[in-house]
mmCIF file of C-alpha atoms in Angstrom:
data_model
loop_
_atom_site.group_PDB
_atom_site.id
_atom_site.type_symbol
_atom_site.label_atom_id
_atom_site.label_comp_id
_atom_site.label_asym_id
_atom_site.label_seq_id
_atom_site.Cartn_x
_atom_site.Cartn_y
_atom_site.Cartn_z
ATOM 1 C CA ARG I 25 63.326 175.353 167.632
ATOM 2 C CA ALA I 26 64.193 176.490 164.066
ATOM 3 C CA ASN I 27 60.613 177.585 163.418
ATOM 4 C CA ALA I 28 60.669 179.804 166.531
ATOM 5 C CA VAL I 29 63.836 181.720 165.623
ATOM 6 C CA ALA I 30 63.632 184.651 163.216
ATOM 7 C CA GLY I 31 65.679 184.516 160.000
ATOM 8 C CA GLU I 32 67.239 181.591 158.174
ATOM 9 C CA ASP I 33 68.381 178.715 160.367
ATOM 10 C CA LEU I 34 71.186 176.184 159.990
ATOM 11 C CA ILE I 35 70.990 172.668 161.433
ATOM 12 C CA THR I 36 74.161 170.554 161.371
ATOM 13 C CA PHE I 37 75.180 167.257 162.951
ATOM 14 C CA ASN I 38 78.170 166.557 165.171
ATOM 15 C CA ILE I 39 77.650 163.027 166.456
ATOM 16 C CA PRO I 40 80.540 161.106 168.063
ATOM 17 C CA PRO I 41 81.070 157.765 166.283
ATOM 18 C CA THR I 42 80.832 156.054 169.681
ATOM 19 C CA ALA I 43 77.296 157.359 170.233
ATOM 20 C CA GLN I 44 74.288 155.038 170.300
ATOM 21 C CA ASN I 45 73.100 153.896 166.832
ATOM 22 C CA CYS I 46 76.475 154.771 165.271
ATOM 23 C CA GLU I 47 78.971 152.506 163.554
ATOM 24 C CA PRO I 48 82.404 153.292 165.028
ATOM 25 C CA THR I 49 84.402 152.042 162.046
ATOM 26 C CA THR I 50 82.552 154.152 159.463
ATOM 27 C CA GLY I 51 81.188 156.943 161.629
ATOM 28 C CA SER I 52 77.724 156.413 160.148
ATOM 29 C CA CYS I 53 74.854 157.172 162.503
ATOM 30 C CA THR I 54 71.093 156.628 162.401
ATOM 31 C CA LEU I 55 68.659 159.028 164.031
ATOM 32 C CA TYR I 56 65.455 157.140 164.820
ATOM 33 C CA LEU I 57 62.352 159.323 164.927
ATOM 34 C CA ALA I 58 59.701 158.330 167.429
ATOM 35 C CA ALA I 59 57.261 161.031 166.295
ATOM 36 C CA GLU I 60 56.653 163.328 163.375
ATOM 37 C CA LEU I 61 58.954 166.344 163.100
ATOM 38 C CA PRO I 62 57.371 169.824 163.213
ATOM 39 C CA ALA I 63 56.512 171.221 159.798
ATOM 40 C CA LEU I 64 59.168 173.514 158.333
ATOM 41 C CA SER I 65 57.542 176.951 158.345
ATOM 42 C CA THR I 66 60.681 179.143 158.208
ATOM 43 C CA ASN I 67 63.747 179.079 155.999
ATOM 44 C CA VAL I 68 66.278 176.456 157.058
ATOM 45 C CA ARG I 69 69.328 174.520 155.888
ATOM 46 C CA ILE I 70 69.646 170.972 157.238
ATOM 47 C CA GLU I 71 73.165 169.761 156.452
ATOM 48 C CA GLY I 72 74.559 166.286 157.009
ATOM 49 C CA PRO I 73 78.347 165.934 157.099
ATOM 50 C CA THR I 74 78.641 163.820 153.907
ATOM 51 C CA GLN I 75 76.344 161.510 151.987
ATOM 52 C CA GLY I 76 75.770 158.268 153.884
ATOM 53 C CA ARG I 77 77.004 159.472 157.274
ATOM 54 C CA VAL I 78 73.674 160.480 158.843
ATOM 55 C CA THR I 79 70.421 158.588 158.321
ATOM 56 C CA VAL I 80 67.077 159.990 159.436
ATOM 57 C CA ARG I 81 64.631 157.105 159.851
ATOM 58 C CA ARG I 82 61.077 156.723 161.086
ATOM 59 C CA ARG I 83 61.085 154.120 163.835
ATOM 60 C CA GLY I 84 58.730 151.399 162.662
ATOM 61 C CA ASN I 85 56.865 150.786 165.895
ATOM 62 C CA THR I 86 55.878 154.385 166.681
ATOM 63 C CA GLY I 87 53.141 155.047 164.123
ATOM 64 C CA ASP I 88 53.093 156.344 160.569
ATOM 65 C CA PHE I 89 54.411 159.791 159.591
ATOM 66 C CA ARG I 90 56.350 161.680 156.944
ATOM 67 C CA ILE I 91 59.922 162.818 157.683
ATOM 68 C CA PHE I 92 59.890 166.451 156.389
ATOM 69 C CA THR I 93 56.882 168.652 155.551
ATOM 70 C CA VAL I 94 57.418 172.169 154.169
ATOM 71 C CA THR I 95 54.519 174.567 154.768
ATOM 72 C CA THR I 96 55.080 178.348 154.915
ATOM 73 C CA ALA I 97 58.860 178.511 154.439
ATOM 74 C CA THR I 98 60.230 180.032 151.228
ATOM 75 C CA ASP I 99 63.670 178.373 151.047
ATOM 76 C CA VAL I 100 64.614 174.964 152.491
ATOM 77 C CA THR I 101 67.763 172.945 151.776
ATOM 78 C CA ILE I 102 68.326 169.345 152.850
ATOM 79 C CA SER I 103 71.793 168.028 152.068
ATOM 80 C CA GLY I 104 74.027 165.082 152.869
ATOM 81 C CA LEU I 105 71.316 162.957 154.482
ATOM 82 C CA THR I 106 69.823 159.520 153.984
ATOM 83 C CA ILE I 107 66.058 159.714 154.552
ATOM 84 C CA THR I 108 64.279 156.429 154.953
ATOM 85 C CA ASN I 109 61.116 154.635 156.095
ATOM 86 C CA GLY I 110 58.880 157.692 155.879
ATOM 87 C CA LYS I 111 55.240 156.633 155.700
ATOM 88 C CA PRO I 112 52.567 159.289 156.277
ATOM 89 C CA VAL I 113 49.113 158.462 157.564
ATOM 90 C CA GLY I 114 46.238 157.811 155.189
ATOM 91 C CA PRO I 115 45.858 158.501 151.467
ATOM 92 C CA THR I 116 48.355 161.304 150.819
ATOM 93 C CA SER I 117 51.491 162.256 148.883
ATOM 94 C CA GLY I 118 55.200 162.349 149.699
ATOM 95 C CA GLY I 119 56.625 159.646 151.918
ATOM 96 C CA ALA I 120 59.860 161.419 152.829
ATOM 97 C CA ILE I 121 59.388 165.070 151.782
ATOM 98 C CA ALA I 122 56.290 167.093 150.901
ATOM 99 C CA ASN I 123 56.288 170.714 149.740
ATOM 100 C CA SER I 124 52.777 172.124 150.024
ATOM 101 C CA SER I 125 53.749 175.778 149.605
ATOM 102 C CA SER I 126 55.442 178.124 147.134
ATOM 103 C CA ALA I 127 58.840 177.322 148.678
ATOM 104 C CA VAL I 128 62.017 176.339 146.893
ATOM 105 C CA VAL I 129 63.140 173.024 148.385
ATOM 106 C CA ASN I 130 66.633 171.779 147.523
ATOM 107 C CA VAL I 131 67.578 168.127 148.046
ATOM 108 C CA LEU I 132 71.347 167.879 147.594
ATOM 109 C CA ASP I 133 73.789 164.971 147.846
ATOM 110 C CA SER I 134 71.189 162.840 149.604
ATOM 111 C CA VAL I 135 69.623 159.388 149.452
ATOM 112 C CA LEU I 136 65.860 158.874 149.772
ATOM 113 C CA THR I 137 65.113 155.184 150.045
ATOM 114 C CA THR I 138 62.367 152.754 151.128
ATOM 115 C CA ASN I 139 59.813 155.453 151.835
ATOM 116 C CA SER I 140 56.162 154.857 150.918
ATOM 117 C CA VAL I 141 52.670 156.333 150.682
ATOM 118 C CA ASN I 142 49.150 155.011 150.417
ATOM 119 C CA ALA I 143 47.483 157.095 147.748
ATOM 120 C CA ASN I 144 44.207 157.901 146.056
ATOM 121 C CA ALA I 145 44.511 161.011 143.867
ATOM 122 C CA GLY I 146 48.141 161.338 144.915
ATOM 123 C CA GLY I 147 51.435 159.507 145.178
ATOM 124 C CA GLY I 148 55.144 160.207 145.301
ATOM 125 C CA GLY I 149 56.645 157.476 147.446
ATOM 126 C CA ALA I 150 59.585 159.741 148.316
ATOM 127 C CA ILE I 151 58.773 163.328 147.260
ATOM 128 C CA ALA I 152 55.595 165.321 146.616
ATOM 129 C CA ASN I 153 55.395 168.847 145.266
ATOM 130 C CA THR I 154 51.733 169.665 145.881
ATOM 131 C CA GLY I 155 51.784 173.473 145.681
ATOM 132 C CA THR I 156 53.221 176.131 143.399
ATOM 133 C CA GLY I 157 56.778 175.765 144.654
ATOM 134 C CA THR I 158 59.925 174.213 143.219
ATOM 135 C CA ILE I 159 61.815 171.102 144.266
ATOM 136 C CA ASN I 160 65.410 170.687 143.065
ATOM 137 C CA VAL I 161 66.930 167.211 143.374
ATOM 138 C CA ILE I 162 70.681 167.370 142.688
ATOM 139 C CA ASN I 163 73.407 164.713 142.998
ATOM 140 C CA SER I 164 71.015 162.416 144.829
ATOM 141 C CA ALA I 165 69.632 158.882 144.697
ATOM 142 C CA ILE I 166 65.906 158.152 145.019
ATOM 143 C CA SER I 167 65.552 154.398 145.221
ATOM 144 C CA ASP I 168 63.195 151.621 146.259
ATOM 145 C CA ASN I 169 60.303 153.868 147.260
ATOM 146 C CA THR I 170 56.677 152.773 146.794
ATOM 147 C CA THR I 171 53.314 154.304 146.022
ATOM 148 C CA ASN I 172 50.529 151.943 147.061
ATOM 149 C CA ILE I 173 47.317 152.903 145.280
ATOM 150 C CA ASP I 174 44.302 152.266 147.497
ATOM 151 C CA VAL I 175 42.657 148.936 146.682
ATOM 152 C CA VAL I 176 39.260 150.456 145.936
ATOM 153 C CA ASP I 177 37.340 150.914 142.693
ATOM 154 C CA GLY I 178 38.337 154.025 140.743
ATOM 155 C CA ALA I 179 41.443 154.845 142.772
ATOM 156 C CA TRP I 180 44.193 156.663 140.908
ATOM 157 C CA GLY I 181 47.673 157.994 141.437
ATOM 158 C CA GLY I 182 51.308 157.385 140.693
ATOM 159 C CA GLY I 183 54.901 158.448 140.965
ATOM 160 C CA GLY I 184 56.731 155.698 142.794
ATOM 161 C CA ALA I 185 59.436 158.240 143.631
ATOM 162 C CA ILE I 186 58.123 161.739 142.821
ATOM 163 C CA ILE I 187 54.775 163.388 142.142
ATOM 164 C CA ASN I 188 54.338 166.969 140.932
ATOM 165 C CA SER I 189 50.632 167.381 141.507
ATOM 166 C CA SER I 190 49.882 171.068 140.938
ATOM 167 C CA SER I 191 51.453 173.948 139.005
ATOM 168 C CA GLY I 192 54.905 173.776 140.587
ATOM 169 C CA THR I 193 58.238 172.652 139.148
ATOM 170 C CA VAL I 194 60.445 169.661 139.861
ATOM 171 C CA ASN I 195 64.045 169.640 138.616
ATOM 172 C CA VAL I 196 66.042 166.402 138.788
ATOM 173 C CA SER I 197 69.715 166.805 137.917
ATOM 174 C CA LYS I 198 72.725 164.480 138.121
ATOM 175 C CA SER I 199 70.629 161.979 140.049
ATOM 176 C CA ALA I 200 69.499 158.353 139.917
ATOM 177 C CA VAL I 201 65.818 157.469 140.300
ATOM 178 C CA VAL I 202 65.891 153.679 140.439
ATOM 179 C CA GLY I 203 63.923 150.693 141.679
ATOM 180 C CA ASN I 204 60.772 152.577 142.665
ATOM 181 C CA LYS I 205 57.312 151.125 142.151
ATOM 182 C CA VAL I 206 53.595 151.819 141.905
ATOM 183 C CA GLN I 207 51.145 149.049 142.740
ATOM 184 C CA GLY I 208 47.631 148.347 144.017
ATOM 185 C CA GLY I 209 44.311 149.659 142.703
ATOM 186 C CA ARG I 210 41.198 147.763 141.697
ATOM 187 C CA ARG I 211 38.448 148.087 139.070
ATOM 188 C CA ASN I 212 38.633 151.255 136.932
ATOM 189 C CA SER I 213 41.846 152.353 138.638
ATOM 190 C CA VAL I 214 44.354 154.546 136.781
ATOM 191 C CA MET I 215 47.991 154.015 137.769
ATOM 192 C CA THR I 216 50.881 155.864 136.214
ATOM 193 C CA GLY I 217 54.521 156.900 136.537
ATOM 194 C CA GLY I 218 56.644 154.161 138.054
ATOM 195 C CA ALA I 219 59.246 156.783 138.982
ATOM 196 C CA ILE I 220 57.882 160.280 138.241
ATOM 197 C CA PHE I 221 54.332 161.561 137.677
ATOM 198 C CA ASN I 222 53.448 165.094 136.544
ATOM 199 C CA ALA I 223 49.762 165.143 137.400
ATOM 200 C CA LEU I 224 48.560 168.642 136.442
ATOM 201 C CA THR I 225 49.918 171.803 134.808
ATOM 202 C CA GLY I 226 53.375 171.840 136.382
ATOM 203 C CA THR I 227 56.772 171.166 134.844
ATOM 204 C CA VAL I 228 59.291 168.378 135.398
ATOM 205 C CA ASN I 229 62.855 168.736 134.071
ATOM 206 C CA VAL I 230 65.151 165.701 134.170
ATOM 207 C CA THR I 231 68.773 166.390 133.207
ATOM 208 C CA ASP I 232 71.975 164.333 133.305
ATOM 209 C CA SER I 233 70.217 161.573 135.234
ATOM 210 C CA VAL I 234 69.215 157.901 135.207
ATOM 211 C CA ILE I 235 65.582 156.730 135.441
ATOM 212 C CA SER I 236 65.925 152.974 135.647
ATOM 213 C CA ALA I 237 64.423 149.702 136.908
ATOM 214 C CA ASN I 238 61.172 151.264 138.068
ATOM 215 C CA THR I 239 57.965 149.210 137.864
ATOM 216 C CA LEU I 240 54.286 149.956 137.441
ATOM 217 C CA THR I 241 51.978 147.058 138.229
ATOM 218 C CA VAL I 242 48.393 147.862 137.310
ATOM 219 C CA ALA I 243 45.598 145.913 138.994
ATOM 220 C CA ASN I 244 44.378 142.934 136.982
ATOM 221 C CA ALA I 245 40.808 144.168 137.177
ATOM 222 C CA SER I 246 38.037 145.371 134.889
ATOM 223 C CA GLY I 247 38.659 148.878 133.543
ATOM 224 C CA ALA I 248 42.084 149.264 135.187
ATOM 225 C CA TYR I 249 44.775 150.851 133.035
ATOM 226 C CA GLY I 250 47.832 153.109 133.090
ATOM 227 C CA GLY I 251 51.423 153.366 131.950
ATOM 228 C CA GLY I 252 54.712 155.184 132.053
ATOM 229 C CA GLY I 253 57.108 152.805 133.748
ATOM 230 C CA GLY I 254 59.665 155.573 134.139
ATOM 231 C CA ILE I 255 57.900 158.912 133.656
ATOM 232 C CA SER I 256 54.273 159.863 133.056
ATOM 233 C CA LEU I 257 52.349 163.084 132.677
ATOM 234 C CA ALA I 258 48.632 163.801 132.508
ATOM 235 C CA ALA I 259 49.215 167.434 131.505
ATOM 236 C CA GLY I 260 51.878 170.101 131.863
ATOM 237 C CA THR I 261 55.424 169.736 130.570
ATOM 238 C CA VAL I 262 58.205 167.171 130.892
ATOM 239 C CA ASN I 263 61.700 167.801 129.508
ATOM 240 C CA VAL I 264 64.217 164.940 129.443
ATOM 241 C CA THR I 265 67.791 165.924 128.540
ATOM 242 C CA ASN I 266 71.066 163.952 128.569
ATOM 243 C CA THR I 267 69.297 161.185 130.477
ATOM 244 C CA LEU I 268 68.948 157.416 130.375
ATOM 245 C CA VAL I 269 65.400 156.061 130.733
ATOM 246 C CA GLY I 270 65.978 152.331 130.836
ATOM 247 C CA ASP I 271 64.852 148.964 132.180
ATOM 248 C CA ASN I 272 61.456 150.219 133.349
ATOM 249 C CA PHE I 273 58.510 147.813 133.233
ATOM 250 C CA VAL I 274 54.715 148.128 133.016
ATOM 251 C CA SER I 275 52.392 145.150 133.482
ATOM 252 C CA GLY I 276 48.884 144.070 134.468
ATOM 253 C CA GLY I 277 45.688 145.973 133.759
ATOM 254 C CA ASP I 278 42.527 145.168 131.858
ATOM 255 C CA PRO I 279 43.517 143.864 128.385
ATOM 256 C CA ALA I 280 40.518 145.671 126.915
ATOM 257 C CA GLU I 281 41.844 149.008 128.165
ATOM 258 C CA GLY I 282 45.527 148.534 127.366
ATOM 259 C CA LEU I 283 48.769 149.778 128.876
ATOM 260 C CA ARG I 284 51.037 152.400 127.351
ATOM 261 C CA GLY I 285 54.572 153.642 127.683
ATOM 262 C CA GLY I 286 57.193 151.294 129.061
ATOM 263 C CA GLY I 287 59.605 154.179 129.496
ATOM 264 C CA LEU I 288 57.526 157.342 129.161
ATOM 265 C CA LEU I 289 53.811 158.088 128.752
ATOM 266 C CA ASN I 290 52.239 161.383 127.700
ATOM 267 C CA GLN I 291 48.649 160.559 128.569
ATOM 268 C CA SER I 292 46.700 163.199 126.658
ATOM 269 C CA ALA I 293 47.343 166.948 126.694
ATOM 270 C CA GLY I 294 50.908 167.320 127.951
ATOM 271 C CA SER I 295 54.098 168.376 126.192
ATOM 272 C CA VAL I 296 57.247 166.206 126.185
ATOM 273 C CA SER I 297 60.744 166.966 124.916
ATOM 274 C CA VAL I 298 63.442 164.291 124.779
ATOM 275 C CA VAL I 299 66.912 165.562 123.827
ATOM 276 C CA ASN I 300 70.296 163.800 123.729
ATOM 277 C CA SER I 301 68.884 160.865 125.671
ATOM 278 C CA ALA I 302 68.663 157.076 125.540
ATOM 279 C CA ILE I 303 65.353 155.245 125.884
ATOM 280 C CA TYR I 304 66.528 151.686 126.317
ATOM 281 C CA ASN I 305 65.176 148.249 127.266
ATOM 282 C CA ASN I 306 61.846 149.403 128.639
ATOM 283 C CA GLN I 307 58.854 147.084 128.389
ATOM 284 C CA VAL I 308 55.084 147.403 128.379
ATOM 285 C CA GLN I 309 52.418 144.770 127.866
ATOM 286 C CA GLY I 310 50.712 147.109 125.412
ATOM 287 C CA TRP I 311 51.638 150.113 123.267
ATOM 288 C CA GLY I 312 54.840 152.131 123.165
ATOM 289 C CA GLY I 313 57.712 150.147 124.598
ATOM 290 C CA GLY I 314 59.884 153.247 124.795
ATOM 291 C CA ILE I 315 57.482 156.188 124.527
ATOM 292 C CA ALA I 316 53.698 156.376 124.151
ATOM 293 C CA ASN I 317 52.167 159.677 123.053
ATOM 294 C CA PRO I 318 48.615 159.030 121.930
ATOM 295 C CA GLY I 319 47.409 162.636 121.969
ATOM 296 C CA GLY I 320 49.828 165.172 123.376
ATOM 297 C CA THR I 321 52.885 166.955 122.001
ATOM 298 C CA LEU I 322 56.166 165.078 121.643
ATOM 299 C CA LYS I 323 59.522 166.067 120.190
ATOM 300 C CA VAL I 324 62.493 163.685 120.156
ATOM 301 C CA THR I 325 65.879 165.111 119.139
ATOM 302 C CA ASN I 326 69.302 163.473 118.809
ATOM 303 C CA SER I 327 68.264 160.471 120.882
ATOM 304 C CA THR I 328 68.498 156.679 120.714
ATOM 305 C CA LEU I 329 65.515 154.372 121.274
ATOM 306 C CA THR I 330 66.453 150.704 121.154
ATOM 307 C CA ASN I 331 65.655 147.301 122.649
ATOM 308 C CA ASN I 332 62.299 148.488 123.985
ATOM 309 C CA LYS I 333 59.419 146.015 123.933
ATOM 310 C CA GLY I 334 55.806 146.766 122.995
ATOM 311 C CA ILE I 335 53.529 147.563 120.069
ATOM 312 C CA GLY I 336 55.441 150.422 118.563
ATOM 313 C CA GLY I 337 58.582 149.344 120.322
ATOM 314 C CA GLY I 338 60.317 152.709 120.085
ATOM 315 C CA ILE I 339 57.469 155.227 119.864
ATOM 316 C CA PHE I 340 53.712 154.787 119.663
ATOM 317 C CA GLY I 341 51.260 157.553 118.711
ATOM 318 C CA LYS I 342 52.547 160.752 117.164
ATOM 319 C CA GLY I 343 55.404 163.209 117.443
ATOM 320 C CA THR I 344 58.186 165.154 115.784
ATOM 321 C CA VAL I 345 61.525 163.354 115.436
ATOM 322 C CA LYS I 346 64.920 164.766 114.447
ATOM 323 C CA SER I 347 68.416 163.262 114.237
ATOM 324 C CA SER I 348 67.409 160.173 116.186
ATOM 325 C CA LEU I 349 67.971 156.433 115.969
ATOM 326 C CA ILE I 350 64.929 154.197 116.509
ATOM 327 C CA ALA I 351 65.873 150.613 115.773
ATOM 328 C CA LYS I 352 66.281 147.111 117.155
ATOM 329 C CA ASN I 353 63.138 147.411 119.256
ATOM 330 C CA ILE I 354 61.091 144.286 119.856
ATOM 331 C CA TYR I 355 57.587 143.365 118.752
ATOM 332 C CA GLY I 356 56.655 140.051 117.201
ATOM 333 C CA ALA I 357 55.393 141.356 113.855
ATOM 334 C CA LEU I 358 56.634 142.945 110.632
ATOM 335 C CA VAL I 359 54.854 146.215 111.449
ATOM 336 C CA ASP I 360 54.787 148.440 114.542
ATOM 337 C CA VAL I 361 58.255 147.193 115.531
ATOM 338 C CA ASP I 362 60.082 150.503 115.942
ATOM 339 C CA VAL I 363 57.469 153.177 115.263
ATOM 340 C CA SER I 364 53.674 153.072 115.194
ATOM 341 C CA GLY I 365 51.578 156.104 114.317
ATOM 342 C CA THR I 366 51.786 159.453 112.553
ATOM 343 C CA PHE I 367 55.028 161.397 112.743
ATOM 344 C CA THR I 368 56.696 164.534 111.460
ATOM 345 C CA SER I 369 60.326 164.126 110.489
ATOM 346 C CA GLU I 370 62.800 166.975 110.730
ATOM 347 C CA GLY I 371 65.401 164.804 109.032
ATOM 348 C CA PHE I 372 68.519 162.775 109.769
ATOM 349 C CA ASN I 373 66.643 159.896 111.408
ATOM 350 C CA PHE I 374 67.553 156.201 111.301
ATOM 351 C CA ILE I 375 64.432 154.015 111.520
ATOM 352 C CA GLY I 376 65.054 150.269 111.606
ATOM 353 C CA VAL I 377 61.494 149.287 110.577
ATOM 354 C CA GLU I 378 59.251 152.027 109.237
ATOM 355 C CA ASN I 379 56.175 149.818 108.725
ATOM 356 C CA GLY I 380 53.261 150.912 110.914
ATOM 357 C CA SER I 381 54.119 154.602 110.686
ATOM 358 C CA THR I 382 53.885 157.567 108.356
ATOM 359 C CA GLY I 383 55.865 160.778 108.094
ATOM 360 C CA PHE I 384 59.509 159.732 107.842
ATOM 361 C CA THR I 385 59.863 161.257 104.398
ATOM 362 C CA ALA I 386 62.782 163.662 104.765
ATOM 363 C CA PRO I 387 65.525 163.078 102.149
ATOM 364 C CA THR I 388 68.039 162.562 104.937
ATOM 365 C CA ASP I 389 66.011 159.857 106.711
ATOM 366 C CA GLN I 390 67.198 156.249 106.490
ATOM 367 C CA LYS I 391 64.517 153.617 107.030
ATOM 368 C CA GLY I 392 64.031 149.904 106.687
ATOM 369 C CA THR I 393 61.029 147.601 106.430
ATOM 370 C CA GLY I 394 59.799 144.543 108.268
ATOM 371 C CA ALA I 395 61.090 142.405 105.420
ATOM 372 C CA ALA I 396 64.396 144.278 105.229
ATOM 373 C CA PRO I 397 65.130 146.075 108.501
ATOM 374 C CA LEU I 398 68.080 148.415 108.746
ATOM 375 C CA ASP I 399 70.794 147.402 111.173
ATOM 376 C CA PRO I 400 72.372 150.373 112.986
ATOM 377 C CA LYS I 401 75.309 148.175 114.039
ATOM 378 C CA LEU I 402 75.265 149.427 117.586
ATOM 379 C CA ASP I 403 78.276 148.823 119.765
ATOM 380 C CA PRO I 404 77.450 145.558 121.589
ATOM 381 C CA THR I 405 79.602 146.544 124.559
ATOM 382 C CA GLY I 406 77.413 149.578 125.095
ATOM 383 C CA LEU I 407 78.050 152.650 127.171
ATOM 384 C CA THR I 408 78.348 152.410 130.926
ATOM 385 C CA ILE I 409 77.115 155.465 132.788
ATOM 386 C CA THR I 410 78.355 155.987 136.323
ATOM 387 C CA LEU I 411 76.998 158.707 138.576
ATOM 388 C CA THR I 412 79.721 158.977 141.195
ATOM 389 C CA ALA I 413 77.721 161.304 143.418
ATOM 390 C CA THR I 414 75.025 158.683 143.867
ATOM 391 C CA ASP I 415 77.165 155.545 143.706
ATOM 392 C CA PHE I 416 74.812 154.051 141.111
ATOM 393 C CA GLN I 417 75.962 152.402 137.905
ATOM 394 C CA ALA I 418 73.491 152.264 135.080
ATOM 395 C CA PRO I 419 73.294 149.202 132.853
ATOM 396 C CA GLY I 420 75.313 149.182 129.652
ATOM 397 C CA VAL I 421 73.458 151.068 126.939
ATOM 398 C CA PRO I 422 74.325 150.573 123.280
ATOM 399 C CA LEU I 423 74.698 154.004 121.716
ATOM 400 C CA CYS I 424 76.303 155.102 118.503
ATOM 401 C CA GLY I 425 76.243 158.878 118.933
ATOM 402 C CA SER I 426 74.796 160.625 115.903
ATOM 403 C CA PRO I 427 72.767 158.182 113.827
ATOM 404 C CA MET I 428 74.119 159.621 110.585
#
């Protein structure tokens, strides 16, 4: 009915706790969808009472479909809902929400969980921004969603939680993107972005958030490769600010091709900025345990990269680094432990093992060697980050503030 009424519409929920599919003691209710909802073609606000009270769920025995699709609307807000079990038909993008227009879509105080897509040249197990529009995810949790890459030769895709696949913008703020995964593929497949994938010329901004425990499992097949257990971009821009990227994992692939970026991968021509953030305990069976930037632009400022595992445990490739601590990363050699590649230092960096890199020559840089690594003496109790809006507690992260 909302699409048929002129002007902006408001949809709210007033469900008695004694109604069918409600829990009387908590007042939580589940709305089971037996068929796909009409596409949102006019401006609308869909407001749940509070987070966790109303769940919108695709009923499993009624066919595959996405929960919300935004087409010709210009402003859509979804707030206070749990959206689950979305699964659109065929290779596509966006299991729970897809914005194919120039609309601004706001996802506020919501939970998107256990949605999935089958993808070839797509992805985004929960959210897809496929047009020129903007998606804002605020005070929300995006967890346990899956992008299944088609098991055919040459298939590609990614973004276990979110894909930004055109020139639009995705902003993630005060949110947790956790436990999502990308899997599947076959020979010569390219799989990327366990949580978030910026596929073309668009922009992704992640602020005050947690990107954690996401996995990217590349097919063990000839020519298959990929990376970016947390975040990946093929082009465009990714900005990570005041954020934890931790405990993400990349595995599989063709050993001859190699995997890159346990936490973050800038594949080739993109631009990445990491500011006031922690890149912690990510792992890749290849290069760049924390960050891999083989060819694009990378700047890391006032950040901590530690306990990541891979060749170039902290950063692999190239980039500009300022006022950052890169130490106590893990690789079984005396070189390429913390940094591997060619870097430009803007000073005030603490590099545990410099061997395997060049460029940390500023007078204010402190750097150790494989034979004599520098110990930053990080607080072993770490820093516990709790996002109360999403009820998600990040793992303890050892940080020491300014490295100097």
